[in-house]
Short mmCIF file of C-alpha atoms and ligand atoms in Angstrom, two decimals:
data_model
loop_
_atom_site.label_atom_id
_atom_site.label_comp_id
_atom_site.label_asym_id
_atom_site.label_seq_id
_atom_site.Cartn_x
_atom_site.Cartn_y
_atom_site.Cartn_z
CA MET U 1 0.38 -0.03 0.51
CA GLU U 2 2.97 1.82 0.98
CA ARG U 3 4.55 1.65 -2.09
CA ILE U 4 1.24 1.74 -3.91
CA HIS U 5 1.10 4.67 -2.27
CA GLN U 6 4.05 6.45 -3.01
CA LEU U 7 4.18 5.59 -6.97
CA SER U 8 1.50 7.65 -6.85
CA LYS U 9 3.65 10.77 -5.79
CA THR U 10 6.42 10.92 -7.54
CA TYR U 11 3.86 9.88 -10.93
CA LYS U 12 2.54 13.30 -9.80
CA ASN U 13 5.21 15.18 -8.53
CA HIS U 14 7.11 13.87 -12.49
CA MET U 15 3.20 15.20 -14.37
CA LYS U 16 3.89 18.67 -12.44
CA ASP U 17 7.13 19.00 -13.25
CA GLN U 18 5.99 18.28 -17.25
CA ILE U 19 3.56 21.03 -16.60
CA LYS U 20 6.07 23.32 -15.35
CA LYS U 21 8.58 22.79 -18.20
CA LEU U 22 5.67 23.05 -20.68
CA GLU U 23 4.81 26.65 -18.77
CA ALA U 24 8.05 27.91 -19.28
CA THR U 25 8.05 27.64 -23.28
CA ALA U 26 4.44 28.48 -23.50
CA ARG U 27 4.18 31.39 -21.67
CA MET U 28 6.86 32.65 -24.60
CA LEU U 29 3.17 33.21 -26.07
CA GLU U 30 2.68 36.21 -23.58
CA PRO U 31 4.77 39.04 -23.66
CA SER U 32 6.44 40.94 -20.96
CA ALA U 33 5.19 44.32 -21.20
CA GLU U 34 8.95 45.61 -22.38
CA THR U 35 8.95 43.02 -24.68
CA ARG U 36 5.36 44.32 -26.37
CA ASN U 37 6.79 48.01 -26.47
CA ARG U 38 9.40 47.10 -28.54
CA LEU U 39 7.29 44.72 -30.84
CA ALA U 40 4.84 47.82 -31.03
CA GLU U 41 7.45 50.99 -31.85
CA LYS U 42 9.31 48.64 -34.31
CA VAL U 43 5.57 48.09 -36.03
CA LEU U 44 4.40 51.53 -35.59
CA SER U 45 7.68 52.89 -37.29
CA TYR U 46 7.08 50.50 -39.89
CA GLY U 47 3.54 51.71 -40.94
CA ASP U 48 4.47 54.99 -40.06
CA ASN U 49 7.10 55.08 -42.69
CA PHE U 50 4.79 53.49 -44.71
CA LEU U 51 2.12 56.45 -44.37
CA ASN U 52 5.52 58.79 -44.69
CA ASP U 53 6.52 57.47 -47.98
CA LEU U 54 3.62 57.21 -49.61
CA PRO U 55 3.47 60.00 -52.18
CA SER U 56 6.66 58.89 -52.42
CA LYS U 57 6.38 55.49 -53.83
CA LYS U 58 4.21 53.48 -56.81
CA ALA U 59 0.87 52.46 -57.00
CA TYR U 60 2.68 49.70 -59.34
CA ALA U 61 6.23 48.14 -58.80
CA SER U 62 7.50 45.06 -61.44
CA PRO U 63 6.59 42.22 -60.01
CA LYS U 64 8.84 39.54 -57.90
CA GLN U 65 7.51 35.96 -58.22
CA ASN U 66 10.46 34.19 -56.29
CA ILE U 67 9.27 34.74 -53.16
CA SER U 68 10.52 32.65 -50.16
CA SER U 69 9.78 33.03 -47.37
CA SER U 70 12.01 31.17 -44.01
CA PRO U 71 9.60 28.12 -42.95
CA PHE U 72 8.78 28.19 -39.92
CA SER U 73 11.04 26.90 -36.88
CA GLU U 74 10.89 25.63 -33.00
CA GLY U 75 12.09 28.80 -32.13
CA PRO U 76 11.64 32.96 -32.51
CA ALA U 77 12.59 34.45 -35.36
CA ASP U 78 13.36 38.72 -35.28
CA MET U 79 11.19 40.61 -36.09
CA ASP U 80 13.95 43.27 -37.78
CA LYS U 81 14.37 40.66 -40.26
CA LEU U 82 10.45 39.77 -40.29
CA LEU U 83 9.74 43.65 -41.17
CA ASP U 84 12.45 43.58 -43.79
CA PHE U 85 11.04 40.52 -45.12
CA LEU U 86 7.60 41.99 -45.78
CA LYS U 87 8.97 45.49 -47.11
CA SER U 88 10.57 43.89 -49.69
CA ASN U 89 8.10 41.07 -50.72
CA VAL U 90 4.97 42.45 -49.75
CA ASP U 91 4.73 46.56 -49.65
CA ALA U 92 7.28 47.22 -52.64
CA ASN U 93 6.30 44.62 -55.04
CA ALA U 94 3.06 44.89 -57.23
CA LEU U 95 0.14 46.88 -57.23
CA ASN U 96 -0.30 49.17 -53.83
CA PRO U 97 -4.24 49.83 -53.35
CA ALA U 98 -2.78 52.28 -50.69
CA SER U 99 -1.48 54.46 -53.28
CA GLY U 100 -3.18 57.32 -54.72
CA GLY U 101 -2.54 56.57 -57.46
CA HIS U 102 -3.99 52.73 -57.90
CA LEU U 103 -7.04 53.82 -60.36
CA GLY U 104 -7.67 50.27 -61.86
CA TYR U 105 -9.68 47.86 -60.72
CA ILE U 106 -11.91 49.39 -57.82
CA PRO U 107 -9.54 50.42 -55.25
CA GLY U 108 -9.33 49.99 -51.81
CA GLY U 109 -8.85 52.25 -48.58
CA GLY U 110 -6.70 51.55 -46.02
CA LEU U 111 -8.05 54.05 -42.93
CA TYR U 112 -5.53 54.84 -40.65
CA PRO U 113 -8.19 54.44 -37.42
CA SER U 114 -9.45 51.62 -39.08
CA ALA U 115 -5.68 50.00 -38.60
CA LEU U 116 -6.66 51.25 -35.04
CA GLY U 117 -9.39 49.55 -34.64
CA ASP U 118 -8.22 46.31 -35.61
CA TYR U 119 -5.85 46.11 -33.43
CA LEU U 120 -8.11 47.16 -30.37
CA ALA U 121 -9.84 44.06 -31.44
CA ALA U 122 -7.51 42.14 -32.33
CA ILE U 123 -5.96 42.54 -28.77
CA THR U 124 -9.48 42.45 -26.69
CA ASN U 125 -10.80 39.48 -28.81
CA ARG U 126 -14.53 39.87 -28.24
CA TYR U 127 -16.25 37.47 -29.52
CA ALA U 128 -18.59 39.65 -31.60
CA GLY U 129 -20.43 37.60 -33.04
CA VAL U 130 -22.63 35.98 -30.06
CA PHE U 131 -25.35 38.75 -28.40
CA PHE U 132 -24.87 36.94 -25.05
CA SER U 133 -20.29 36.78 -25.39
CA SER U 134 -20.21 40.59 -26.03
CA PRO U 135 -23.00 42.67 -26.85
CA GLY U 136 -21.19 45.92 -26.64
CA ALA U 137 -19.84 44.80 -30.32
CA VAL U 138 -22.10 43.48 -31.56
CA HIS U 139 -24.33 46.59 -30.75
CA ILE U 140 -21.08 48.39 -32.26
CA GLU U 141 -21.39 46.39 -35.24
CA ASN U 142 -25.64 46.58 -36.07
CA ARG U 143 -24.76 50.10 -35.53
CA CYS U 144 -23.01 50.62 -38.77
CA ILE U 145 -25.66 48.07 -40.55
CA ARG U 146 -27.78 50.54 -39.27
CA TRP U 147 -26.42 53.56 -40.23
CA LEU U 148 -26.19 51.66 -43.93
CA CYS U 149 -29.63 51.05 -43.74
CA ASP U 150 -30.61 54.66 -43.54
CA LEU U 151 -29.10 55.66 -46.71
CA ILE U 152 -30.50 52.59 -48.36
CA GLY U 153 -34.21 53.91 -47.06
CA TYR U 154 -34.91 51.14 -45.85
CA GLY U 155 -37.30 50.91 -42.21
CA PRO U 156 -36.56 49.97 -39.54
CA LYS U 157 -37.37 46.17 -39.76
CA ALA U 158 -34.21 46.96 -42.13
CA GLY U 159 -30.81 45.01 -40.89
CA GLY U 160 -28.50 43.12 -42.15
CA ASN U 161 -24.89 41.40 -41.74
CA LEU U 162 -21.03 42.96 -41.57
CA THR U 163 -18.78 40.39 -43.93
CA SER U 164 -15.05 39.45 -45.07
CA GLY U 165 -16.30 42.03 -49.05
CA GLY U 166 -19.02 41.72 -51.92
CA SER U 167 -18.69 38.06 -53.16
CA LEU U 168 -19.99 36.80 -50.08
CA ALA U 169 -22.82 39.59 -49.31
CA ASN U 170 -23.57 38.32 -52.23
CA LEU U 171 -24.15 34.63 -52.04
CA ILE U 172 -25.74 35.59 -48.65
CA GLY U 173 -28.56 37.78 -50.53
CA LEU U 174 -28.62 35.29 -53.02
CA VAL U 175 -29.15 32.49 -50.33
CA ASN U 176 -31.38 34.13 -49.02
CA ALA U 177 -34.10 35.06 -51.91
CA ARG U 178 -33.29 31.73 -52.54
CA ASP U 179 -34.88 30.27 -49.42
CA ASP U 180 -37.72 32.88 -49.77
CA SER U 181 -38.67 31.85 -52.89
CA GLY U 182 -40.36 28.62 -51.66
CA ILE U 183 -38.87 26.57 -54.74
CA SER U 184 -38.00 23.37 -53.82
CA SER U 185 -34.73 22.12 -54.41
CA LYS U 186 -35.96 19.25 -56.79
CA ASP U 187 -37.09 22.68 -58.62
CA PHE U 188 -33.82 24.46 -58.93
CA GLU U 189 -33.76 23.83 -63.13
CA LYS U 190 -37.27 26.07 -63.08
CA ALA U 191 -35.49 28.41 -60.51
CA VAL U 192 -35.25 31.91 -63.08
CA ILE U 193 -31.75 33.93 -61.87
CA TYR U 194 -32.19 37.62 -64.19
CA THR U 195 -29.23 39.83 -64.56
CA THR U 196 -27.15 41.45 -67.35
CA ARG U 197 -23.87 40.62 -68.71
CA GLN U 198 -22.85 43.46 -66.65
CA VAL U 199 -23.69 41.52 -63.78
CA HIS U 200 -20.37 40.95 -61.07
CA HIS U 201 -18.57 37.42 -61.76
CA CYS U 202 -18.87 36.95 -57.64
CA VAL U 203 -22.14 36.34 -58.46
CA ILE U 204 -21.91 33.60 -61.40
CA LYS U 205 -19.83 32.12 -58.67
CA ALA U 206 -22.24 32.65 -56.24
CA ILE U 207 -25.13 30.92 -58.21
CA ASN U 208 -23.09 27.51 -57.93
CA PHE U 209 -22.07 27.59 -54.67
CA ALA U 210 -26.24 27.87 -53.82
CA GLY U 211 -26.90 25.23 -55.11
CA LEU U 212 -28.58 26.79 -58.39
CA ALA U 213 -25.85 26.29 -61.15
CA ASP U 214 -28.68 23.87 -63.00
CA ALA U 215 -30.86 27.20 -62.60
CA GLN U 216 -31.98 29.19 -65.74
CA ILE U 217 -30.11 32.37 -65.67
CA ARG U 218 -31.91 35.16 -68.03
CA VAL U 219 -29.29 37.76 -69.41
CA ILE U 220 -31.14 41.00 -69.29
CA LYS U 221 -30.33 43.16 -72.41
CA MET U 222 -28.91 46.18 -71.84
CA ASP U 223 -29.39 50.13 -72.68
CA ALA U 224 -26.38 51.70 -74.81
CA ARG U 225 -24.84 52.70 -71.31
CA PHE U 226 -24.71 48.72 -70.29
CA ARG U 227 -28.03 49.39 -67.99
CA MET U 228 -29.94 46.86 -68.33
CA ILE U 229 -33.60 47.56 -70.31
CA PRO U 230 -37.03 46.81 -67.83
CA HIS U 231 -38.65 46.50 -70.76
CA ALA U 232 -36.96 43.32 -71.86
CA LEU U 233 -36.82 42.35 -67.80
CA GLN U 234 -40.76 42.08 -67.74
CA LYS U 235 -41.05 40.33 -71.19
CA GLN U 236 -38.61 37.83 -69.71
CA LEU U 237 -40.39 37.28 -66.36
CA ILE U 238 -43.93 36.95 -68.16
CA GLU U 239 -42.48 35.07 -71.04
CA ASP U 240 -40.82 32.55 -68.63
CA ARG U 241 -43.91 32.19 -65.96
CA GLU U 242 -46.20 31.00 -69.56
CA LEU U 243 -43.28 28.67 -69.61
CA GLY U 244 -44.27 27.64 -66.00
CA LEU U 245 -40.15 28.53 -64.40
CA LYS U 246 -40.09 29.65 -61.35
CA PRO U 247 -38.86 33.13 -60.86
CA LEU U 248 -36.46 33.40 -57.98
CA VAL U 249 -34.24 36.75 -58.00
CA ILE U 250 -33.13 39.56 -59.92
CA PHE U 251 -29.15 40.56 -59.57
CA ALA U 252 -29.52 44.29 -60.55
CA SER U 253 -26.26 46.52 -60.05
CA ALA U 254 -26.25 49.69 -58.73
CA GLY U 255 -22.26 50.28 -60.30
CA THR U 256 -21.34 47.62 -62.34
CA THR U 257 -16.84 46.92 -61.71
CA ASP U 258 -16.56 46.70 -65.92
CA VAL U 259 -18.06 50.77 -66.19
CA GLY U 260 -19.67 52.01 -63.31
CA ALA U 261 -23.57 51.33 -64.71
CA VAL U 262 -26.27 51.74 -62.35
CA ASP U 263 -29.76 49.68 -63.50
CA PRO U 264 -32.79 51.72 -63.08
CA LEU U 265 -33.30 50.91 -59.85
CA HIS U 266 -36.71 52.40 -59.58
CA GLU U 267 -38.27 50.98 -62.65
CA VAL U 268 -36.52 47.61 -62.14
CA GLY U 269 -38.29 47.70 -58.68
CA THR U 270 -41.46 48.00 -59.19
CA ILE U 271 -41.80 45.56 -62.16
CA ALA U 272 -39.90 43.17 -59.36
CA GLN U 273 -43.07 44.15 -56.55
CA ASP U 274 -45.25 43.27 -59.50
CA GLN U 275 -43.69 40.67 -60.41
CA ASN U 276 -43.29 39.46 -56.60
CA ILE U 277 -39.64 38.30 -56.94
CA TRP U 278 -36.71 39.09 -54.73
CA LEU U 279 -34.57 42.07 -56.11
CA HIS U 280 -30.94 41.92 -55.08
CA VAL U 281 -28.80 45.50 -55.60
CA ASP U 282 -25.07 44.36 -56.22
CA ALA U 283 -24.04 47.86 -54.62
CA ALA U 284 -20.16 47.07 -53.23
CA TYR U 285 -19.44 49.07 -55.53
CA GLY U 286 -21.91 51.69 -55.96
CA GLY U 287 -22.96 51.92 -52.65
CA ALA U 288 -20.52 54.66 -51.38
CA PHE U 289 -22.28 56.95 -52.92
CA LEU U 290 -25.65 57.08 -51.78
CA LEU U 291 -24.14 59.59 -49.09
CA THR U 292 -23.90 62.44 -51.93
CA GLU U 293 -26.85 64.06 -53.58
CA HIS U 294 -25.40 62.66 -57.24
CA GLY U 295 -25.57 59.40 -56.08
CA GLN U 296 -28.73 59.29 -54.47
CA GLN U 297 -30.36 60.30 -57.66
CA LYS U 298 -28.64 57.73 -59.76
CA MET U 299 -29.85 55.28 -57.12
CA ASN U 300 -33.37 56.82 -56.91
CA GLY U 301 -34.93 53.14 -55.90
CA ILE U 302 -32.61 50.99 -54.34
CA HIS U 303 -34.68 50.49 -51.14
CA HIS U 304 -37.73 48.62 -53.65
CA ALA U 305 -34.66 46.44 -53.59
CA ASP U 306 -35.22 43.13 -51.05
CA SER U 307 -31.43 43.33 -50.66
CA VAL U 308 -28.30 44.94 -51.29
CA THR U 309 -24.56 44.65 -51.25
CA ILE U 310 -22.60 47.72 -50.39
CA ASP U 311 -18.70 46.52 -49.53
CA PRO U 312 -17.31 49.64 -46.43
CA HIS U 313 -13.99 48.50 -48.08
CA LYS U 314 -14.46 49.89 -51.54
CA GLY U 315 -16.26 53.86 -51.09
CA PHE U 316 -15.94 53.93 -47.67
CA PHE U 317 -12.22 53.41 -47.67
CA LEU U 318 -11.91 50.83 -45.37
CA PRO U 319 -9.11 48.06 -45.89
CA TYR U 320 -9.33 45.27 -47.18
CA GLY U 321 -11.87 42.69 -45.27
CA SER U 322 -15.66 45.00 -45.17
CA GLY U 323 -18.57 44.23 -47.36
CA ALA U 324 -22.27 44.06 -45.73
CA LEU U 325 -25.61 43.08 -46.68
CA LEU U 326 -28.49 44.61 -45.79
CA VAL U 327 -31.80 43.61 -45.95
CA LYS U 328 -35.08 45.09 -46.09
CA ASP U 329 -36.90 42.49 -43.23
CA VAL U 330 -34.26 41.12 -41.32
CA SER U 331 -36.00 38.71 -40.04
CA LYS U 332 -36.02 36.77 -43.90
CA LEU U 333 -32.45 36.73 -43.33
CA HIS U 334 -32.65 34.75 -39.90
CA ASN U 335 -34.93 32.90 -41.19
CA SER U 336 -32.27 31.52 -44.18
CA GLN U 337 -29.42 31.87 -41.40
CA HIS U 338 -30.08 31.00 -37.85
CA MET U 339 -29.57 28.00 -36.54
CA THR U 340 -29.33 27.10 -33.06
CA ALA U 341 -27.46 23.87 -31.28
CA ASN U 342 -26.83 22.70 -27.55
CA TYR U 343 -24.01 23.40 -26.55
CA MET U 344 -25.10 26.84 -27.85
CA GLN U 345 -28.21 27.27 -25.69
CA ASP U 346 -26.72 29.63 -22.82
CA THR U 347 -27.02 32.02 -25.84
CA LEU U 348 -30.26 32.57 -26.35
CA ALA U 349 -30.28 34.19 -23.06
CA ALA U 350 -29.92 37.48 -24.60
CA ASP U 351 -31.23 38.41 -27.53
CA GLU U 352 -32.32 42.26 -27.04
CA GLU U 353 -30.30 42.82 -30.74
CA TYR U 354 -29.74 40.34 -33.62
CA SER U 355 -26.75 38.29 -33.45
CA PRO U 356 -24.60 38.34 -36.59
CA ALA U 357 -23.81 34.20 -35.85
CA ASP U 358 -27.65 34.40 -36.59
CA LEU U 359 -27.12 36.04 -39.75
CA SER U 360 -24.86 34.69 -41.74
CA PRO U 361 -22.50 31.20 -42.71
CA GLU U 362 -20.04 32.35 -39.51
CA LEU U 363 -20.65 31.51 -36.28
CA SER U 364 -16.26 33.55 -34.50
CA LYS U 365 -16.13 36.26 -36.41
CA HIS U 366 -14.03 38.73 -36.33
CA PHE U 367 -14.76 42.20 -34.82
CA ARG U 368 -15.19 44.41 -37.96
CA GLY U 369 -17.41 47.02 -36.72
CA LEU U 370 -14.97 48.32 -35.28
CA ARG U 371 -13.16 49.22 -38.42
CA MET U 372 -16.18 51.04 -39.89
CA TRP U 373 -16.98 52.83 -36.90
CA LEU U 374 -14.07 54.19 -35.05
CA PRO U 375 -13.21 56.41 -38.21
CA LEU U 376 -16.68 57.11 -38.84
CA GLN U 377 -16.99 58.71 -35.18
CA LEU U 378 -13.60 59.84 -35.04
CA PHE U 379 -13.53 61.86 -38.05
CA GLY U 380 -17.52 62.72 -38.82
CA ILE U 381 -19.84 61.22 -41.85
CA ALA U 382 -18.51 65.33 -43.98
CA PRO U 383 -14.87 63.83 -44.78
CA PHE U 384 -16.19 60.67 -46.50
CA ARG U 385 -19.23 62.69 -48.35
CA ALA U 386 -16.94 65.39 -49.83
CA ALA U 387 -14.03 62.86 -50.13
CA LEU U 388 -17.00 60.69 -52.05
CA ASP U 389 -18.11 64.25 -54.44
CA GLU U 390 -14.70 64.51 -55.40
CA LYS U 391 -14.52 61.57 -56.59
CA LEU U 392 -17.28 61.68 -58.54
CA LEU U 393 -16.07 64.94 -59.85
CA LEU U 394 -12.49 63.64 -60.54
CA THR U 395 -13.92 61.41 -63.04
CA ARG U 396 -15.75 64.25 -64.66
CA TYR U 397 -12.44 66.39 -64.45
CA PHE U 398 -10.78 62.92 -65.59
CA TYR U 399 -13.35 62.12 -68.59
CA GLN U 400 -13.69 66.42 -70.46
CA GLU U 401 -9.57 66.67 -69.97
CA ILE U 402 -8.56 62.97 -71.89
CA GLN U 403 -10.90 64.05 -75.00
CA LYS U 404 -7.98 66.53 -75.70
CA ILE U 405 -5.94 64.33 -76.84
CA ASP U 406 -6.17 63.73 -80.19
CA GLY U 407 -7.59 60.27 -80.75
CA ILE U 408 -8.95 59.05 -77.75
CA GLU U 409 -12.06 57.90 -77.41
CA VAL U 410 -13.93 57.26 -74.05
CA GLY U 411 -16.72 55.11 -72.82
CA PRO U 412 -20.13 57.20 -71.63
CA GLU U 413 -20.31 59.71 -69.36
CA PRO U 414 -19.57 58.41 -66.06
CA GLU U 415 -22.55 57.30 -63.92
CA LEU U 416 -20.22 57.00 -61.04
CA SER U 417 -16.55 56.85 -60.53
CA VAL U 418 -15.89 54.60 -63.23
CA MET U 419 -15.54 55.24 -66.98
CA PHE U 420 -13.19 53.85 -70.13
CA PHE U 421 -11.49 55.04 -72.89
CA ARG U 422 -8.94 54.19 -75.76
CA TYR U 423 -6.20 55.70 -78.15
CA VAL U 424 -7.52 55.18 -81.70
CA PRO U 425 -4.20 55.25 -83.57
CA ALA U 426 -3.85 55.95 -87.17
CA SER U 427 -2.85 53.42 -88.28
CA GLY U 428 -2.49 49.71 -86.45
CA ASP U 429 -4.21 47.81 -84.30
CA ALA U 430 -6.02 49.94 -81.87
CA ASN U 431 -6.53 46.64 -79.49
CA THR U 432 -2.11 46.32 -79.50
CA PHE U 433 -1.77 49.82 -79.21
CA ASN U 434 -3.06 50.34 -75.97
CA ARG U 435 -2.39 47.05 -74.44
CA LYS U 436 1.00 48.79 -75.76
CA LEU U 437 -0.25 51.93 -73.30
CA LEU U 438 -1.18 50.31 -70.37
CA ASP U 439 2.32 48.73 -70.01
CA ALA U 440 3.79 51.14 -70.37
CA ILE U 441 2.08 53.08 -67.86
CA HIS U 442 2.69 50.22 -65.07
CA GLU U 443 6.78 50.40 -66.04
CA ASP U 444 6.46 53.84 -65.27
CA GLY U 445 4.50 52.13 -62.20
CA ARG U 446 3.74 55.89 -60.27
CA ILE U 447 -0.59 55.63 -61.95
CA PHE U 448 -1.80 51.99 -61.55
CA LEU U 449 -4.80 51.38 -63.98
CA SER U 450 -6.39 48.42 -66.22
CA SER U 451 -8.58 47.19 -68.85
CA THR U 452 -11.40 45.58 -69.87
CA ASN U 453 -13.12 44.35 -72.94
CA ILE U 454 -16.12 45.37 -74.18
CA ASP U 455 -17.39 43.53 -77.54
CA ASP U 456 -14.19 42.41 -78.52
CA ILE U 457 -12.27 45.38 -78.28
CA TYR U 458 -9.63 46.11 -76.08
CA TYR U 459 -10.06 49.52 -73.29
CA ILE U 460 -8.07 51.54 -70.79
CA ARG U 461 -10.05 51.66 -67.82
CA LEU U 462 -10.15 54.44 -64.98
CA ALA U 463 -11.32 54.21 -61.12
CA VAL U 464 -11.41 56.54 -58.92
CA LEU U 465 -12.24 55.39 -55.53
CA ASN U 466 -8.90 56.18 -53.45
CA PHE U 467 -8.66 58.90 -51.02
CA ARG U 468 -5.76 58.98 -51.57
CA THR U 469 -6.59 60.48 -54.93
CA HIS U 470 -6.72 63.88 -55.54
CA LEU U 471 -6.65 66.63 -58.41
CA GLN U 472 -2.85 66.14 -58.53
CA THR U 473 -3.27 62.68 -59.55
CA ILE U 474 -5.49 62.95 -62.84
CA ASP U 475 -3.39 65.20 -64.49
CA ASP U 476 0.00 63.65 -63.57
CA THR U 477 -2.42 60.42 -64.75
CA ILE U 478 -3.19 62.69 -68.34
CA ALA U 479 -0.05 63.59 -68.36
CA LEU U 480 2.13 60.47 -68.83
CA LEU U 481 -0.97 59.13 -71.14
CA LYS U 482 -0.44 62.35 -72.60
CA LYS U 483 3.94 61.57 -72.63
CA LYS U 484 3.60 57.84 -73.60
CA ILE U 485 0.65 58.11 -76.69
CA ALA U 486 3.52 60.34 -78.03
CA ALA U 487 6.16 57.84 -76.61
CA LEU U 488 4.90 54.98 -78.50
C1 PLP D 501 -19.93 45.14 -57.93
C2 PLP D 501 -19.09 44.71 -57.60
N1 PLP D 501 -19.78 43.47 -56.68
C3 PLP D 501 -19.22 42.87 -56.28
C4 PLP D 501 -17.14 42.77 -56.10
C5 PLP D 501 -16.97 41.45 -55.16
O1 PLP D 501 -16.64 42.53 -54.25
P1 PLP D 501 -15.49 41.60 -53.26
O2 PLP D 501 -13.58 41.60 -53.88
O3 PLP D 501 -15.23 42.50 -51.94
O4 PLP D 501 -15.78 39.78 -53.00
C6 PLP D 501 -17.24 43.73 -56.27
C7 PLP D 501 -15.11 43.70 -56.51
O5 PLP D 501 -14.88 44.88 -56.90
C8 PLP D 501 -17.52 44.52 -57.44
O6 PLP D 501 -17.26 45.96 -57.39
#
């Protein structure tokens, strides 16, 4: 008996020794205040230098592709070396979305207070998916959502979810339309989705993700400004009903990525209501312009939509990773996404506000609201509105000025802040010329433009949405284009 007791005591001591040994190494995960300060100083100084040097940095640097970061090892690495790696392989490589010279695709943002918000969100690591766990974090997220709903003109029944971006917001919107339609999965072949050729390709991906790959997709005709023709939509809907098909959703756009077109939302919304079909508006790019009078006019009728996508990481200048899905009647989104489990039963005790986890596929989630709430509170709304009005005017200014160059052909007058153009040389193939022109712009690197293909014609696109793009950037772009056209 004594021996067994002795053995058990030895085993217990051995176990404690083991635990203490592990603890000593595990505690490296919690740096001391002194180490924290040292690391934070280095990171802050890296960030400050990045921002201070930004005006002299290129928007596009020739890409370095053979990147090889050291494999992870059992021991620690040196912060200075890690930051050096970031500097040369990440932050001075290819596209620089932080630059005001980024005028391609749809530029993103990167507001400084959002970085501070992300820092706080990561340090405090509030469980932002569930009201029970963090009523404050959920409230902040819902405050952001309410503000977006007000911009659309939605009433008190509206709500939504802050997603990682527009692709996810469009997917959740589509799934909500599917679930609300009452069309059973065995009838998905008969379901019909209405959109135009301008719809963002993430919607086609969403259709597959939503299990609707066998549904019919009706590509509705557009007018000369790439906007859905309401009459064509109505005619198609009526024909489809006569064929016994089941109209499921209209996917309209408020600012297409390609050319910035805004579908006639009032007319399309009225048809959707008459035909009792879900209308989703992808305003991922255009939605932020609702802060401006011009945007309100262009997107008149957006409140008819059953759901809307807006990307704060586009027109509200947040860093990437911020989209939003807004639903006119949030209880429909709740019906589509809510689920419970026995290990979640405690959370049912607090339901004063909707929990993000009940309105999206995500459960544990980044406290995204903080990176949006902080800059909106700190700066107020006025600078956002001014920046958006400025971007609209800068695009119009470019549109007028570029036409002063002989040989330049432009697309339609920009509805928002995206437009396209090309140079038509006196002789030779225009597509080849414009490809070379864009290569020359990229080689210079101060400005980044992207391209598109419309009816087999190669065009250069300009998208003004970075908050650091101002008049000087646009003047520099025009001067650069003139110089490169002359050189070619
Ligand atoms: C109109 C539109 N919809 C959807 C998306 C996809 O959004 P995200 O890249 O945030 O997933 C974009 C992206 O540019 C867009 O412009």
